[in-house]
């Protein structure tokens, strides 16, 4: 499932996910992640990597923006 795939991609942060919420509208996938007790420096590295490389879920790679779909 999509939640497990996102958790796997962020698992190196440590800690655990509190919630992962998906919204798909007009070809834009929004993912809101709340993560507890993670390593902030690893999180920053993962965020940079996903912004550069995209996020792959169910075999599709999605462009990543941290300011919303209109900026992707």
CSV table of N, CA and C in Angstrom, one decimal:
chain,number,residue,atom,x,y,z
A,1,UNK,N,0.8,-1.2,0.0
A,1,UNK,CA,0.0,0.0,0.0
A,1,UNK,C,0.9,1.2,0.0
A,2,UNK,N,0.3,2.4,-0.3
A,2,UNK,CA,1.1,3.6,-0.5
A,2,UNK,C,1.7,4.1,0.8
A,3,UNK,N,1.0,3.9,1.9
A,3,UNK,CA,1.5,4.3,3.2
A,3,UNK,C,2.8,3.6,3.5
A,4,UNK,N,2.8,2.3,3.3
A,4,UNK,CA,4.0,1.5,3.6
A,4,UNK,C,5.1,1.9,2.7
A,5,UNK,N,4.9,2.2,1.4
A,5,UNK,CA,5.9,2.6,0.5
A,5,UNK,C,6.6,3.9,1.0
A,6,UNK,N,5.7,4.9,1.4
A,6,UNK,CA,6.3,6.2,1.9
A,6,UNK,C,7.1,5.9,3.2
A,7,UNK,N,6.5,5.1,4.1
A,7,UNK,CA,7.2,4.8,5.4
A,7,UNK,C,8.6,4.2,5.1
A,8,UNK,N,8.6,3.3,4.1
A,8,UNK,CA,9.9,2.7,3.8
A,8,UNK,C,10.9,3.7,3.3
A,9,UNK,N,10.5,4.6,2.4
A,9,UNK,CA,11.4,5.6,1.9
A,9,UNK,C,11.9,6.6,3.0
A,10,UNK,N,11.2,6.7,4.0
A,10,UNK,CA,11.6,7.7,5.1
A,10,UNK,C,12.1,6.9,6.3
A,11,UNK,N,12.2,5.6,6.3
A,11,UNK,CA,12.6,4.8,7.4
A,11,UNK,C,14.0,5.1,8.0
A,12,UNK,N,14.9,5.5,7.2
A,12,UNK,CA,16.2,5.8,7.6
A,12,UNK,C,16.3,7.0,8.6
A,13,UNK,N,15.2,7.7,8.7
A,13,UNK,CA,15.2,8.9,9.6
A,13,UNK,C,15.2,8.4,11.1
A,14,UNK,N,14.7,7.2,11.3
A,14,UNK,CA,14.5,6.7,12.6
A,14,UNK,C,13.1,7.2,13.1
A,15,UNK,N,12.8,6.9,14.3
A,15,UNK,CA,11.5,7.3,14.8
A,15,UNK,C,10.4,6.6,14.1
A,16,UNK,N,9.2,7.2,14.1
A,16,UNK,CA,8.1,6.5,13.4
A,16,UNK,C,7.1,7.6,12.9
A,17,UNK,N,6.3,7.1,11.9
A,17,UNK,CA,5.3,8.0,11.4
A,17,UNK,C,4.1,8.1,12.3
A,18,UNK,N,3.6,9.3,12.5
A,18,UNK,CA,2.3,9.4,13.3
A,18,UNK,C,1.2,9.4,12.4
A,19,UNK,N,1.3,10.0,11.2
A,19,UNK,CA,0.2,10.0,10.2
A,19,UNK,C,0.8,10.3,8.8
A,20,UNK,N,0.2,9.7,7.8
A,20,UNK,CA,0.5,9.9,6.4
A,20,UNK,C,-0.8,10.0,5.7
A,21,UNK,N,-1.1,11.2,5.1
A,21,UNK,CA,-2.4,11.4,4.5
A,21,UNK,C,-2.1,11.8,3.0
A,22,UNK,N,-2.9,11.1,2.1
A,22,UNK,CA,-2.7,11.3,0.7
A,22,UNK,C,-3.9,12.0,0.1
A,23,UNK,N,-3.7,12.9,-0.9
A,23,UNK,CA,-4.8,13.5,-1.6
A,23,UNK,C,-4.3,13.6,-3.0
A,24,UNK,N,-5.1,13.1,-4.0
A,24,UNK,CA,-4.8,13.1,-5.4
A,24,UNK,C,-5.9,13.9,-6.1
A,25,UNK,N,-5.5,15.0,-6.8
A,25,UNK,CA,-6.4,15.8,-7.5
A,25,UNK,C,-5.7,16.5,-8.7
A,26,UNK,N,-6.3,16.3,-9.8
A,26,UNK,CA,-5.8,16.9,-11.1
A,26,UNK,C,-4.4,16.5,-11.3
A,27,UNK,N,-4.0,15.3,-11.1
A,27,UNK,CA,-2.7,14.8,-11.4
A,27,UNK,C,-1.6,15.3,-10.3
A,28,UNK,N,-2.1,15.8,-9.2
A,28,UNK,CA,-1.2,16.3,-8.2
A,28,UNK,C,-1.4,15.4,-7.0
A,29,UNK,N,-0.4,14.7,-6.5
A,29,UNK,CA,-0.4,13.9,-5.3
A,29,UNK,C,0.1,14.7,-4.2
A,30,UNK,N,-0.7,15.0,-3.2
A,30,UNK,CA,-0.2,15.7,-2.0
A,30,UNK,C,-0.1,14.6,-0.9
A,31,UNK,N,1.1,14.7,-0.2
A,31,UNK,CA,1.3,13.8,0.9
A,31,UNK,C,1.7,14.6,2.1
A,32,UNK,N,0.9,14.5,3.2
A,32,UNK,CA,1.2,15.2,4.4
A,32,UNK,C,1.7,14.1,5.4
A,33,UNK,N,2.9,14.3,5.9
A,33,UNK,CA,3.6,13.3,6.8
A,33,UNK,C,3.9,14.0,8.1
A,34,UNK,N,3.4,13.3,9.2
A,34,UNK,CA,3.8,13.7,10.5
A,34,UNK,C,4.7,12.6,11.1
A,35,UNK,N,5.9,13.0,11.4
A,35,UNK,CA,6.9,12.0,11.8
A,35,UNK,C,7.4,12.3,13.2
A,36,UNK,N,7.5,11.3,14.1
A,36,UNK,CA,7.9,11.6,15.5
A,36,UNK,C,9.3,11.1,15.7
A,37,UNK,N,10.1,11.9,16.4
A,37,UNK,CA,11.4,11.5,16.9
A,37,UNK,C,12.4,11.1,15.9
A,38,UNK,N,12.4,11.7,14.7
A,38,UNK,CA,13.3,11.4,13.7
A,38,UNK,C,14.6,12.2,13.8
A,39,UNK,N,15.6,11.8,13.1
A,39,UNK,CA,16.9,12.5,13.0
A,39,UNK,C,16.7,13.6,12.0
A,40,UNK,N,16.8,14.8,12.5
A,40,UNK,CA,16.5,16.0,11.6
A,40,UNK,C,17.6,16.2,10.5
A,41,UNK,N,18.8,15.8,10.7
A,41,UNK,CA,19.8,16.0,9.6
A,41,UNK,C,19.6,14.9,8.5
A,42,UNK,N,19.2,13.7,8.9
A,42,UNK,CA,18.8,12.7,7.9
A,42,UNK,C,17.6,13.1,7.2
A,43,UNK,N,16.6,13.7,7.9
A,43,UNK,CA,15.4,14.2,7.3
A,43,UNK,C,15.7,15.2,6.2
A,44,UNK,N,16.5,16.2,6.5
A,44,UNK,CA,16.9,17.2,5.6
A,44,UNK,C,17.6,16.6,4.3
A,45,UNK,N,18.4,15.6,4.5
A,45,UNK,CA,19.0,14.9,3.4
A,45,UNK,C,18.0,14.2,2.5
A,46,UNK,N,17.1,13.5,3.1
A,46,UNK,CA,16.0,12.8,2.4
A,46,UNK,C,15.1,13.8,1.6
A,47,UNK,N,14.8,15.0,2.3
A,47,UNK,CA,14.0,16.0,1.6
A,47,UNK,C,14.7,16.5,0.4
A,48,UNK,N,16.0,16.8,0.5
A,48,UNK,CA,16.8,17.3,-0.6
A,48,UNK,C,16.8,16.3,-1.8
A,49,UNK,N,17.0,15.0,-1.4
A,49,UNK,CA,17.0,13.9,-2.4
A,49,UNK,C,15.7,13.8,-3.1
A,50,UNK,N,14.6,13.8,-2.3
A,50,UNK,CA,13.3,13.6,-3.0
A,50,UNK,C,12.9,14.8,-3.8
A,51,UNK,N,13.4,16.0,-3.4
A,51,UNK,CA,13.1,17.2,-4.3
A,51,UNK,C,13.9,17.1,-5.6
A,52,UNK,N,15.1,16.5,-5.6
A,52,UNK,CA,15.9,16.4,-6.8
A,52,UNK,C,15.5,15.2,-7.6
A,53,UNK,N,15.2,14.1,-7.0
A,53,UNK,CA,14.9,12.8,-7.7
A,53,UNK,C,13.4,12.5,-7.9
A,54,UNK,N,12.6,13.1,-7.1
A,54,UNK,CA,11.2,12.7,-7.0
A,54,UNK,C,10.9,11.6,-6.0
A,55,UNK,N,9.7,11.3,-5.9
A,55,UNK,CA,9.3,10.2,-4.9
A,55,UNK,C,8.6,9.1,-5.7
A,56,UNK,N,9.1,7.9,-5.6
A,56,UNK,CA,8.5,6.8,-6.4
A,56,UNK,C,7.5,6.0,-5.5
A,57,UNK,N,6.3,5.9,-6.0
A,57,UNK,CA,5.2,5.2,-5.3
A,57,UNK,C,4.5,4.4,-6.3
A,58,UNK,N,4.4,3.1,-6.0
A,58,UNK,CA,3.7,2.2,-6.9
A,58,UNK,C,4.2,2.2,-8.4
A,59,UNK,N,5.5,2.4,-8.5
A,59,UNK,CA,6.2,2.4,-9.8
A,59,UNK,C,6.1,3.7,-10.6
A,60,UNK,N,5.5,4.7,-10.0
A,60,UNK,CA,5.4,6.0,-10.6
A,60,UNK,C,6.2,7.0,-9.8
A,61,UNK,N,7.0,7.8,-10.5
A,61,UNK,CA,7.8,8.8,-9.9
A,61,UNK,C,7.1,10.1,-10.0
A,62,UNK,N,6.9,10.7,-8.8
A,62,UNK,CA,6.2,12.0,-8.7
A,62,UNK,C,7.2,13.1,-8.4
A,63,UNK,N,7.1,14.2,-9.1
A,63,UNK,CA,7.9,15.4,-8.9
A,63,UNK,C,7.5,15.9,-7.5
A,64,UNK,N,8.5,16.5,-6.8
A,64,UNK,CA,8.3,16.9,-5.4
A,64,UNK,C,8.4,18.4,-5.2
A,65,UNK,N,7.5,19.0,-4.6
A,65,UNK,CA,7.5,20.4,-4.2
A,65,UNK,C,7.1,20.5,-2.7
A,66,UNK,N,7.8,21.4,-2.0
A,66,UNK,CA,7.4,21.6,-0.6
A,66,UNK,C,6.5,22.8,-0.4
A,67,UNK,N,6.1,23.4,-1.5
A,67,UNK,CA,5.2,24.6,-1.4
A,67,UNK,C,3.9,24.4,-2.0
A,68,UNK,N,3.5,23.1,-2.4
A,68,UNK,CA,2.2,22.8,-2.9
A,68,UNK,C,2.3,22.5,-4.4
A,69,UNK,N,1.2,22.0,-4.8
A,69,UNK,CA,1.1,21.5,-6.2
A,69,UNK,C,1.3,22.5,-7.3
A,70,UNK,N,0.8,23.7,-7.0
A,70,UNK,CA,1.0,24.8,-8.0
A,70,UNK,C,2.4,25.1,-8.3
A,71,UNK,N,3.3,24.8,-7.4
A,71,UNK,CA,4.8,25.1,-7.6
A,71,UNK,C,5.5,23.9,-8.1
A,72,UNK,N,4.9,22.7,-8.2
A,72,UNK,CA,5.7,21.5,-8.7
A,72,UNK,C,6.1,21.6,-10.1
